[in-house]
PDB file of C-alpha atoms in Angstrom:
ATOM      1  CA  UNK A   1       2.403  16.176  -7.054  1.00 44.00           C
ATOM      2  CA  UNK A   2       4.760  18.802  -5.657  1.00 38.00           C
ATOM      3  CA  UNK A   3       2.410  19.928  -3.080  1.00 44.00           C
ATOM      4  CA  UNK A   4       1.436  15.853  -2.120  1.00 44.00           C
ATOM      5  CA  UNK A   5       4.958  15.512  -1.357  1.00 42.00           C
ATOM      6  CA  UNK A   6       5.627  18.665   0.470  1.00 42.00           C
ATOM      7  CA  UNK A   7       2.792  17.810   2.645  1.00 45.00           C
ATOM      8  CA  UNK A   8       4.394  15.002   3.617  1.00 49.00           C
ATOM      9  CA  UNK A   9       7.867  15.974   4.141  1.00 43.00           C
ATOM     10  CA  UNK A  10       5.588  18.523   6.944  1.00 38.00           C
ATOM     11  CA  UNK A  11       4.105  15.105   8.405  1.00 50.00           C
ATOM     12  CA  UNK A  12       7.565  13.570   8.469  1.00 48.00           C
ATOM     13  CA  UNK A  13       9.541  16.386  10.028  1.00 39.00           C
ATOM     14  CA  UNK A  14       7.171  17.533  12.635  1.00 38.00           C
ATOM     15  CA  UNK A  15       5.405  15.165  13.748  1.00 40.00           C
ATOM     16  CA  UNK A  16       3.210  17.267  16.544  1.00 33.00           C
ATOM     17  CA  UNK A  17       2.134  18.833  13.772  1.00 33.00           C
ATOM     18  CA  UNK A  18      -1.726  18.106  12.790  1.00 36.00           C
ATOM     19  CA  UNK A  19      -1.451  16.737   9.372  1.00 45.00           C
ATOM     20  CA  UNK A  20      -5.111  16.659   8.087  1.00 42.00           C
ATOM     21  CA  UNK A  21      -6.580  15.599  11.189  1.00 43.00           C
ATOM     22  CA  UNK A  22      -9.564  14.597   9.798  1.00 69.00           C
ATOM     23  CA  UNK A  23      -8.749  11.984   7.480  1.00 90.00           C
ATOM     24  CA  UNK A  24      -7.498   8.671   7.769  1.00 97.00           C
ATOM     25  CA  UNK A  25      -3.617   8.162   8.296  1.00 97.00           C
ATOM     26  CA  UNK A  26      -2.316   6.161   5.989  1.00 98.00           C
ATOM     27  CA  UNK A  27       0.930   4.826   6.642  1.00 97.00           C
ATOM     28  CA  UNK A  28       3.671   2.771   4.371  1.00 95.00           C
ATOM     29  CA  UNK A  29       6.541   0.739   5.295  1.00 90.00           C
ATOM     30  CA  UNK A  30       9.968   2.698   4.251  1.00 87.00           C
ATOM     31  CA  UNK A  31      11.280   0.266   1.094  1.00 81.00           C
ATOM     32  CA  UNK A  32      12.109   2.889  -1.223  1.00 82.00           C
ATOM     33  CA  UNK A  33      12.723   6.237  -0.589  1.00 83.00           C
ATOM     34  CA  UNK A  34      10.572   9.325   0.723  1.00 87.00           C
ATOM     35  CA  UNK A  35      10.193  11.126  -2.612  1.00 89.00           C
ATOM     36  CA  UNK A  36       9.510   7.309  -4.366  1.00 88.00           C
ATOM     37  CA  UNK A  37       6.878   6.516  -1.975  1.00 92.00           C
ATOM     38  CA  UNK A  38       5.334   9.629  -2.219  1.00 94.00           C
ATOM     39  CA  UNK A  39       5.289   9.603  -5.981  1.00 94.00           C
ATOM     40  CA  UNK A  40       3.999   5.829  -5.974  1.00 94.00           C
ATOM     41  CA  UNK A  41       0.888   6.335  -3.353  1.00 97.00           C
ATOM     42  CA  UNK A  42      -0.419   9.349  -3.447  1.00 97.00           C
ATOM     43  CA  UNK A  43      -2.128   9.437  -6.474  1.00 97.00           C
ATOM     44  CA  UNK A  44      -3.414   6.184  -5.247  1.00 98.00           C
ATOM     45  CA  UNK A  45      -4.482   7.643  -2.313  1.00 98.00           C
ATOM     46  CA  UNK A  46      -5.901  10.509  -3.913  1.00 97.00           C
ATOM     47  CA  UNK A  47      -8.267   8.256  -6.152  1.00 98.00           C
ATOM     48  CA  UNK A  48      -9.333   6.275  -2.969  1.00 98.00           C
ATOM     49  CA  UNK A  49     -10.027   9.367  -1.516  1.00 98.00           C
ATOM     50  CA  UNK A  50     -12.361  10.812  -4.038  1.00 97.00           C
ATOM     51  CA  UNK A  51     -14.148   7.442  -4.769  1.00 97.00           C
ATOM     52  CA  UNK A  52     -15.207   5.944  -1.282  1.00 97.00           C
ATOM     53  CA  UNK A  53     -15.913   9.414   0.401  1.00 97.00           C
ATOM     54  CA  UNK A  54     -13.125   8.622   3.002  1.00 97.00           C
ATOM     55  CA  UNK A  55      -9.906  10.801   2.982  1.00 97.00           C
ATOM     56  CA  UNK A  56      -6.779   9.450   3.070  1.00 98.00           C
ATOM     57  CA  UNK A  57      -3.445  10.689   4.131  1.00 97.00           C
ATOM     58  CA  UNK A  58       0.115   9.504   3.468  1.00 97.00           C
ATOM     59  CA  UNK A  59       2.235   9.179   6.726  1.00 95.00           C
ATOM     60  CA  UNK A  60       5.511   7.445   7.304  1.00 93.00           C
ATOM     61  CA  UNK A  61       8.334   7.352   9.787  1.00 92.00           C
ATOM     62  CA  UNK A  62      12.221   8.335   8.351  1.00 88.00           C
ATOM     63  CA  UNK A  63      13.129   4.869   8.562  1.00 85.00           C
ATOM     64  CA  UNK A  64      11.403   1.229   8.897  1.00 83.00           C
ATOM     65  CA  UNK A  65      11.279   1.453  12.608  1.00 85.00           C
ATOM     66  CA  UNK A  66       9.918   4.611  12.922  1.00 91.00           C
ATOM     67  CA  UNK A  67       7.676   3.997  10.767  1.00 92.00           C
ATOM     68  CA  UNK A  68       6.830   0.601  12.419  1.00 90.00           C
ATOM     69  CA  UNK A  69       7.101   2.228  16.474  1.00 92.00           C
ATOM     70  CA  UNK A  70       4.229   4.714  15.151  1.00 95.00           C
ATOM     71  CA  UNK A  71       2.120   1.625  13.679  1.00 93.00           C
ATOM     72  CA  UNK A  72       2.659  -0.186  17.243  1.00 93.00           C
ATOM     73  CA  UNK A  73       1.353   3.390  18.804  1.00 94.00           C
ATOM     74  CA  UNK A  74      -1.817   3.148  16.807  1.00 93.00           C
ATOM     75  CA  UNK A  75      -1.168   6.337  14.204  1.00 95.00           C
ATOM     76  CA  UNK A  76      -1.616   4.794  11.539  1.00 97.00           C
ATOM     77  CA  UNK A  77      -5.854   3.894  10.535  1.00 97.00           C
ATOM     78  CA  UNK A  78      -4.377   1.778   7.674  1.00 97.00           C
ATOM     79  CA  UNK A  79      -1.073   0.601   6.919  1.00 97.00           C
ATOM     80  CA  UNK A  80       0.949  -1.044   4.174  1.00 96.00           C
ATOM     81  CA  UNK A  81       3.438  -3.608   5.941  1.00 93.00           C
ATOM     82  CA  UNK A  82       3.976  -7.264   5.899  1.00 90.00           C
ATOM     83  CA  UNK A  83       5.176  -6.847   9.540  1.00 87.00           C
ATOM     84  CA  UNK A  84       1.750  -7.404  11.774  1.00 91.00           C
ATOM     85  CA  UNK A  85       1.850 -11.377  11.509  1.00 91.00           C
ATOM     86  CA  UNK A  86       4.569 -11.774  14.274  1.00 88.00           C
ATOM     87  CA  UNK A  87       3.474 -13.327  17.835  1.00 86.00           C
ATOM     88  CA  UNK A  88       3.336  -9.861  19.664  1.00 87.00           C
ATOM     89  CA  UNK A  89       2.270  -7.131  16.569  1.00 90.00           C
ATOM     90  CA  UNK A  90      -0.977 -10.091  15.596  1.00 89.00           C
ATOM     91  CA  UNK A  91      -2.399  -8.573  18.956  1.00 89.00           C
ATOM     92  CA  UNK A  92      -2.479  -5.280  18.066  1.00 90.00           C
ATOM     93  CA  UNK A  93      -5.518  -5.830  16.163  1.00 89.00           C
ATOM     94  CA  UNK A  94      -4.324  -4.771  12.270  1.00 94.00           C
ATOM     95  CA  UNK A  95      -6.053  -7.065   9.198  1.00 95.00           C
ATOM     96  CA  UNK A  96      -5.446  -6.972   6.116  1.00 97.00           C
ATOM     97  CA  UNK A  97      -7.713  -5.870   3.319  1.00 97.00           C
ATOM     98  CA  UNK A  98      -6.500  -5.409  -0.500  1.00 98.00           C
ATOM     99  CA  UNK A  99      -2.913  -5.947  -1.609  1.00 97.00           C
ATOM    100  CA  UNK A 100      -1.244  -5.998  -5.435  1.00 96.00           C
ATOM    101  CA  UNK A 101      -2.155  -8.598  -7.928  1.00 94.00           C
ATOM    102  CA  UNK A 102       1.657  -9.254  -7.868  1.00 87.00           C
ATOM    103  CA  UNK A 103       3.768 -12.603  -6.898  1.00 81.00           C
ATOM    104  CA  UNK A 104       4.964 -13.222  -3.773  1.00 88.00           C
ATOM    105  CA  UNK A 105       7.950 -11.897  -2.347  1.00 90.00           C
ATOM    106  CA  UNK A 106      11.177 -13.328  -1.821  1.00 95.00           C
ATOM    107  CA  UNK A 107      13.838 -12.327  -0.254  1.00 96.00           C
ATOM    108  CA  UNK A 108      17.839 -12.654  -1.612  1.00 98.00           C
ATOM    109  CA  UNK A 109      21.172 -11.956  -0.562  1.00 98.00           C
ATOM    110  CA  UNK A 110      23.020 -10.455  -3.563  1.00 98.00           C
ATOM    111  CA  UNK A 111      26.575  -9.697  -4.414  1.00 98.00           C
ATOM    112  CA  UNK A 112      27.696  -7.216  -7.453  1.00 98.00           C
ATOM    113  CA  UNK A 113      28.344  -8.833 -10.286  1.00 98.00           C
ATOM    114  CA  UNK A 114      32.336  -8.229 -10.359  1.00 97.00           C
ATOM    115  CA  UNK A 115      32.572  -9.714  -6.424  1.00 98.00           C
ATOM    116  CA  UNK A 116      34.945 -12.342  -5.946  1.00 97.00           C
ATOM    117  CA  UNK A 117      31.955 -13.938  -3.168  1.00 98.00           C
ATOM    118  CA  UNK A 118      30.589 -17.043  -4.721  1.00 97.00           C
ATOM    119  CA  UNK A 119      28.556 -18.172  -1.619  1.00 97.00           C
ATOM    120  CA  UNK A 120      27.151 -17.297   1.545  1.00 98.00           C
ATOM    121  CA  UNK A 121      30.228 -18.966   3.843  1.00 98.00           C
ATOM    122  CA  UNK A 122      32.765 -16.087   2.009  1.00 98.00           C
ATOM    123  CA  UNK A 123      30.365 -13.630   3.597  1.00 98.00           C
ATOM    124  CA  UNK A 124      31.720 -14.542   6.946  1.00 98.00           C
ATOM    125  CA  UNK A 125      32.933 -12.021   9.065  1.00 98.00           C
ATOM    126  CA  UNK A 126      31.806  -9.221   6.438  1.00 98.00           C
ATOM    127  CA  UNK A 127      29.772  -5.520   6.143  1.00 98.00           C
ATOM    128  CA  UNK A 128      26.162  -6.797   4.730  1.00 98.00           C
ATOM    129  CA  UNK A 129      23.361  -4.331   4.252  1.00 98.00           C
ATOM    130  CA  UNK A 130      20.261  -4.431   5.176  1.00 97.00           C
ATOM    131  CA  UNK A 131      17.197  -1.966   5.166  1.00 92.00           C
ATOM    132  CA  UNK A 132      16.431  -2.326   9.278  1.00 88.00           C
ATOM    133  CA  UNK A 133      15.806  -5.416  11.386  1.00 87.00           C
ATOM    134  CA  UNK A 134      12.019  -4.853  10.365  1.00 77.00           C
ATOM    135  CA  UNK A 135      12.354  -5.698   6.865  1.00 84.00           C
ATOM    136  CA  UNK A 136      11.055  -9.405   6.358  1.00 89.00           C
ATOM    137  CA  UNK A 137      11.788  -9.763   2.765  1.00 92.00           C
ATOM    138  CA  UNK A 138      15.331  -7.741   2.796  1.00 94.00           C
ATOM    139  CA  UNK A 139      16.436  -8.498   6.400  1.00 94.00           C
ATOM    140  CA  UNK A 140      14.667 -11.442   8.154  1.00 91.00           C
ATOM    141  CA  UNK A 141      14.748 -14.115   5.236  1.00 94.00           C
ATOM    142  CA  UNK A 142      18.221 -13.493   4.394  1.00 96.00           C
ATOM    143  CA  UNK A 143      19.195 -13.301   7.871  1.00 94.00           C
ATOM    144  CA  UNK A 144      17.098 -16.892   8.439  1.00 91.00           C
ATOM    145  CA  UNK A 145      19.555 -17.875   5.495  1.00 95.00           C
ATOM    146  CA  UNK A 146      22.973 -16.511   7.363  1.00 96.00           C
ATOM    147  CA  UNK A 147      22.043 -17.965  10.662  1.00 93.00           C
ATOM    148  CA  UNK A 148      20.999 -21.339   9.185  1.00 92.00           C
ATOM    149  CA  UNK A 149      24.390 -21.530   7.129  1.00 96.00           C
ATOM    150  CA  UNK A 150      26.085 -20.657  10.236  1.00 96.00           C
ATOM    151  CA  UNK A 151      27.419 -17.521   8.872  1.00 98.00           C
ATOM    152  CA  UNK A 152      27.957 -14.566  10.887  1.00 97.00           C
ATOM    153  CA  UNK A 153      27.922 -10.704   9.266  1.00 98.00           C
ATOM    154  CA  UNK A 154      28.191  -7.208  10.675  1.00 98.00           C
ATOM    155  CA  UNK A 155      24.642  -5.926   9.559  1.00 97.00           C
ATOM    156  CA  UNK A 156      24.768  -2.187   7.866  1.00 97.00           C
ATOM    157  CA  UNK A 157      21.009  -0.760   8.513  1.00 96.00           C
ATOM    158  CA  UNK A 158      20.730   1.919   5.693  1.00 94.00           C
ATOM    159  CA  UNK A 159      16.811   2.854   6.777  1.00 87.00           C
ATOM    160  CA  UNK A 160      15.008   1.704   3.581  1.00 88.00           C
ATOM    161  CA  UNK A 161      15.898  -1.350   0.558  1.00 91.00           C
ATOM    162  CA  UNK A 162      16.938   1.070  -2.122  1.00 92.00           C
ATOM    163  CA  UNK A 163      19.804   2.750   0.410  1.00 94.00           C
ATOM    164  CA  UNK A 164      21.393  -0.794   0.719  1.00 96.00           C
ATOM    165  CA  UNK A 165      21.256  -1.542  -2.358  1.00 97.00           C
ATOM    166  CA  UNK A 166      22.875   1.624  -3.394  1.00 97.00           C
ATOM    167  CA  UNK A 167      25.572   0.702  -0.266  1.00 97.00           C
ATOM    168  CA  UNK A 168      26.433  -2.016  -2.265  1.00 98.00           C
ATOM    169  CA  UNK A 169      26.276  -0.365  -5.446  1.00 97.00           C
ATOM    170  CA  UNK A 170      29.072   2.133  -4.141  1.00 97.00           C
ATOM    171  CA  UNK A 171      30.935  -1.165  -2.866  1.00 97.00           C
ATOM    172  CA  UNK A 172      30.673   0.197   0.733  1.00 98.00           C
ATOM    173  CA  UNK A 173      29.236  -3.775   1.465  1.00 98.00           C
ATOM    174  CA  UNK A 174      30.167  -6.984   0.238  1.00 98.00           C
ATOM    175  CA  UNK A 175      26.520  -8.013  -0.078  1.00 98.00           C
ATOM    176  CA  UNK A 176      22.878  -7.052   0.742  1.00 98.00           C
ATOM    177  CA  UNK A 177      19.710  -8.629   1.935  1.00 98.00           C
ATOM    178  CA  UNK A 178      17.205  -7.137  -0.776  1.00 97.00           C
ATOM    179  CA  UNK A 179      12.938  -8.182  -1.613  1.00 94.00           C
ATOM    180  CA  UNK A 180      14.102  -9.879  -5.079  1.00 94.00           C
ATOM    181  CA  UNK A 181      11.136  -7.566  -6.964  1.00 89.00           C
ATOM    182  CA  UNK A 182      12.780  -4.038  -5.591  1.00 90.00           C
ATOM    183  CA  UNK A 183      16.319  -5.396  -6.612  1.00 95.00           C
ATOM    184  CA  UNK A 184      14.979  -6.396  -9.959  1.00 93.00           C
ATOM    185  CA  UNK A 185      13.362  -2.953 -10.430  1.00 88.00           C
ATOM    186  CA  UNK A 186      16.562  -0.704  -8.592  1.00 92.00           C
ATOM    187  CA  UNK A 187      18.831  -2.985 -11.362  1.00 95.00           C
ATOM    188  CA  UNK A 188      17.318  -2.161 -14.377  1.00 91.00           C
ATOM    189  CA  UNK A 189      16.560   1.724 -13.377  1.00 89.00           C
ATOM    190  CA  UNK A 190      20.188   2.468 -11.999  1.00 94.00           C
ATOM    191  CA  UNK A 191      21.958   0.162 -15.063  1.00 95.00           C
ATOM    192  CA  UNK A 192      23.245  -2.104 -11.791  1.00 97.00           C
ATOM    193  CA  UNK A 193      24.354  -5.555 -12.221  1.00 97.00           C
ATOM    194  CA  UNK A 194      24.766  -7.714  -9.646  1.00 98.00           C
ATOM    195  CA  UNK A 195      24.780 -11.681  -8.906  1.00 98.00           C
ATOM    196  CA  UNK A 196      22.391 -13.715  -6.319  1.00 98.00           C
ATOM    197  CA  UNK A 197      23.910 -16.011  -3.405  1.00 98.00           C
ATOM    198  CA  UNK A 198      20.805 -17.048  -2.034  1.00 98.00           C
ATOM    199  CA  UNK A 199      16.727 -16.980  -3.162  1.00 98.00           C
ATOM    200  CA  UNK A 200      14.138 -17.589  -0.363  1.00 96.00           C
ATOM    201  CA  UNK A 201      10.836 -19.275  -1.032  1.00 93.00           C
ATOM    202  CA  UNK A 202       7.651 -16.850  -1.962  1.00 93.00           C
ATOM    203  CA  UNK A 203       5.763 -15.430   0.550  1.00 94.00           C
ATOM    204  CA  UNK A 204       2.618 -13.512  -0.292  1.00 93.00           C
ATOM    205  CA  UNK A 205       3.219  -9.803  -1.086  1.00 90.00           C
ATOM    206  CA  UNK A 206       2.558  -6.924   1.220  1.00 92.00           C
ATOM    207  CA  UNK A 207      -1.015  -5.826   2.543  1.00 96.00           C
ATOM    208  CA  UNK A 208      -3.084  -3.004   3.660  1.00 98.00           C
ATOM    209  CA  UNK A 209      -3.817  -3.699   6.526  1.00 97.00           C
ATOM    210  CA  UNK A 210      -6.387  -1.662   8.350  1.00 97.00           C
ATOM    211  CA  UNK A 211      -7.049  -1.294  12.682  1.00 96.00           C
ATOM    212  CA  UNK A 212      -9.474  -2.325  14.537  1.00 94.00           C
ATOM    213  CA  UNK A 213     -10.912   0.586  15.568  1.00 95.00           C
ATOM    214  CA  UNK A 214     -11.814   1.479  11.878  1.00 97.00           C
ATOM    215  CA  UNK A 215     -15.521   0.896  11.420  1.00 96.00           C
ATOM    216  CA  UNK A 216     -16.429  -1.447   9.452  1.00 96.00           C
ATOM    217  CA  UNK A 217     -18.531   0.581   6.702  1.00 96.00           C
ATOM    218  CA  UNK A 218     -15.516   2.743   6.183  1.00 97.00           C
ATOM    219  CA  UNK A 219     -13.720  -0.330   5.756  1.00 97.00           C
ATOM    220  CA  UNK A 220     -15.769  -1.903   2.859  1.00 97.00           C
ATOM    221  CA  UNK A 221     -15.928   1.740   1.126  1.00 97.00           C
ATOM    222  CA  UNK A 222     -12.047   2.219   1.081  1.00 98.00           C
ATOM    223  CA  UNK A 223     -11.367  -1.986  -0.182  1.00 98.00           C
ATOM    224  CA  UNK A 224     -14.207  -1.117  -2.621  1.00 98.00           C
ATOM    225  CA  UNK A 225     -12.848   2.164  -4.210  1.00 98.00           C
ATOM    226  CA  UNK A 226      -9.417   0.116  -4.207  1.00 98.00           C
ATOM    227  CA  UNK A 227     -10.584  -3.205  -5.875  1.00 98.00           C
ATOM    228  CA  UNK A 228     -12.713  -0.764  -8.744  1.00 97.00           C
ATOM    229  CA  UNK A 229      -9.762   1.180  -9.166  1.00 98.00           C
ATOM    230  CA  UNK A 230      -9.114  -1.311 -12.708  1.00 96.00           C
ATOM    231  CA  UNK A 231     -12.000  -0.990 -13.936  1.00 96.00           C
ATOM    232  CA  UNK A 232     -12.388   3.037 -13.682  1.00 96.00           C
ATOM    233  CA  UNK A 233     -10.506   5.458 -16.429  1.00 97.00           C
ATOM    234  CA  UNK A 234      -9.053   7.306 -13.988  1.00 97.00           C
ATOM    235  CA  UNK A 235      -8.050   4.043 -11.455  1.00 97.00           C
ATOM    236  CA  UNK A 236      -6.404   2.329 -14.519  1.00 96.00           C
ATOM    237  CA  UNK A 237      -4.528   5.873 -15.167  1.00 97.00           C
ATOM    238  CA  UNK A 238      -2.854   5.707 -12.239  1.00 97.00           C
ATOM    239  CA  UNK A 239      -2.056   1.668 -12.050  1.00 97.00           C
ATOM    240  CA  UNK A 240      -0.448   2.325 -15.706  1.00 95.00           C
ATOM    241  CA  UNK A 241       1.648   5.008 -14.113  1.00 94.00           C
ATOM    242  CA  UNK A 242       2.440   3.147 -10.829  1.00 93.00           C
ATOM    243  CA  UNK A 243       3.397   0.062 -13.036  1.00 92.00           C
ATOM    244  CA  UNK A 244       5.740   1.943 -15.050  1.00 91.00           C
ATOM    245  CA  UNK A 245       7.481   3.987 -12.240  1.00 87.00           C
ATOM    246  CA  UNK A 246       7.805   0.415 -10.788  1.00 82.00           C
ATOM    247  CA  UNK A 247       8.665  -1.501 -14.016  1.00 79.00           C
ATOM    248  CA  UNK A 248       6.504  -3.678 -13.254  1.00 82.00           C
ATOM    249  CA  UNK A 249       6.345  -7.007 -15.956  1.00 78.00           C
ATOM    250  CA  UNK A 250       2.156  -6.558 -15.493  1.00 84.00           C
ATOM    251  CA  UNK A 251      -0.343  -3.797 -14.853  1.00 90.00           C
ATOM    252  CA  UNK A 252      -0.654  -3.913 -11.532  1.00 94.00           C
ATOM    253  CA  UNK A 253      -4.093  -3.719  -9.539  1.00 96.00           C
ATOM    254  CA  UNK A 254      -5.824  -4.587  -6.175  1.00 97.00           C
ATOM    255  CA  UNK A 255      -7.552  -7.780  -4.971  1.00 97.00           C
ATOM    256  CA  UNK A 256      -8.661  -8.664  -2.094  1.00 97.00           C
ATOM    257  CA  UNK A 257      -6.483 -10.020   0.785  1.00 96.00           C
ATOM    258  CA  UNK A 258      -7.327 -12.609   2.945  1.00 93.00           C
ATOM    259  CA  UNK A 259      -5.644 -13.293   6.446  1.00 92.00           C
ATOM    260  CA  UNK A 260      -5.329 -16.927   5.850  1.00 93.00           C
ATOM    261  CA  UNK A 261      -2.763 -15.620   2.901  1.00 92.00           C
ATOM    262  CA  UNK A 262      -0.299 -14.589   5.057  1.00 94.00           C
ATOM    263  CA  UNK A 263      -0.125 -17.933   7.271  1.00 93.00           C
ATOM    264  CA  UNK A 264       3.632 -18.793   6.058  1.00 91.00           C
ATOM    265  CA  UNK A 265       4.660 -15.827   7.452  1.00 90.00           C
ATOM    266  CA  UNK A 266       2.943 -16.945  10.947  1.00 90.00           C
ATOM    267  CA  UNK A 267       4.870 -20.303  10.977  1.00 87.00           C
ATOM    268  CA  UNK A 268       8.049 -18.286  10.205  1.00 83.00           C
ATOM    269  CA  UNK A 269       8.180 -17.022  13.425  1.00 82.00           C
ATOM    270  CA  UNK A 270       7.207 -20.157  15.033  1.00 80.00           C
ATOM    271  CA  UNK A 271      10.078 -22.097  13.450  1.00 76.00           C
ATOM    272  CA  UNK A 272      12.821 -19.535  13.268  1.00 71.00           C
ATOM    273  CA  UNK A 273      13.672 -17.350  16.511  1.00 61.00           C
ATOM    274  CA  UNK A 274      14.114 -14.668  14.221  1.00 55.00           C
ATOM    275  CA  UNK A 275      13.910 -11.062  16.167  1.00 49.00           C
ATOM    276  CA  UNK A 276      10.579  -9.100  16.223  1.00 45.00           C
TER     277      UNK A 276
END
């Protein structure tokens, strides 16, 4: 595990640097922190790797938008993100394949517990944190929320979820825009209690989403080593263990995703003017 995340602290920091240049890059949207990512997909990765024949390597920016500038450059072969169904990013060709067998996600704006803010107007004028302007579930539903109440912050980016919901942990902000899951699962590891302002509807959970220049027998032998992973002693290993480092409520596995599931994130964007 050391040596998985070493490798890709090496892809992170030097980036002209050719980290396994034969395999597929593998990229993942920063929501929780470098070391928690790392500790959450590689195994995964690892598994996928072994089983469909196609390697696989973990790659992320240092924050969302990095992450997300070196999806819109084409680095990435697959990618986990929820942020491809906008206007502009839909042309880039990305699709999505497999994702969870979790809920959807919804997005909150959430206060600690002891904080004299009872709703969104007392926000007005105040520090809110956010993970970036890329994250739809911590940063674009809340701010859809704000802008609909007609109530104006001064967004904190931290670079990831976790950081702003440590920010307001620390009481550094008076609030933050968090995916209700990760702020369920940050609570109960950290012994943090806080209160909710404001609950979004559900919107389907995050995707791999593959490009277009992948060809399309690699792409059925990665979603198939993926959707066997539950029903292999070794796939279900590693579920067990990324359910528990999540605390997730069930043992998580893949499925199949379909593009049609991610339509109410397409009419969004057409209804809000929220920024891409």
């Amino acid at each position: 595990m050391f040596r998985s995340i070493l490798f890709l602290f090496i892809c992170l920091v030097s980036p002209s640097w050719s980290c396994a240049a034969e395999s597929l890059q593998f990229g993942v949207l920063n929501q929780r922190s470098i070391l928690l990512t790392a500790q959450l997909w590689n195994p995964i990765l690892e598994y996928v790797s072994a089983k469909s024949g196609v390697a696989l390597t973990l790659k992320m920016g240092k924050t969302a938008q990095d992450t997300m500038a070196m999806a819109e450059r084409g680095e990435f072969d697959l990618v986990y993100t929820n942020q491809f169904f906008t206007p502009e990013r839909e042309k880039l060709g990305y699709h999505p394949v497999v994702r969870f067998n979790i809920p959807g996600i919804r997005g909150q704006i959430v206060v600690r517990a002891d904080s004299p803010y009872q709703q969104l107007a007392d926000l007005q004028g105040l520090r809110v944190a956010f993970p970036s302007p890329e994250g739809f579930a911590g940063y674009k539903l809340p701010m859809a929320a704000l802008v609909k109440a007609g109530v104006k912050v001064q967004p904190v980016f931290t670079g990831n979820q976790e950081a702003a919901m440590a920010r307001l942990q620390l009481g550094h902000v008076a609030a933050a825009g968090v995916n209700s899951r990760l702020m369920s699962s940050y609570a109960q590891r950290e012994l943090f209690n806080y209160r909710v302002l404001y609950t979004s509807g559900s919107y389907m959970n995050f995707p791999v989403m593959v490009n277009a220049r992948v060809p399309e027998s690699t792409i059925q032998k990665v979603q198939q080593a993926f959707l066997g992973m539950a029903d292999d002693s070794m796939g279900r290993k590693i579920l067990q263990m990324t359910s528990t480092l999540l605390k997730s409520e069930q043992t998580l596995s893949f499925v199949v995703a379909n593009d049609k599931d991610y339509d109410s994130y397409r009419q969004l964007y057409r209804e809000t003017r929220l920024k891409e």
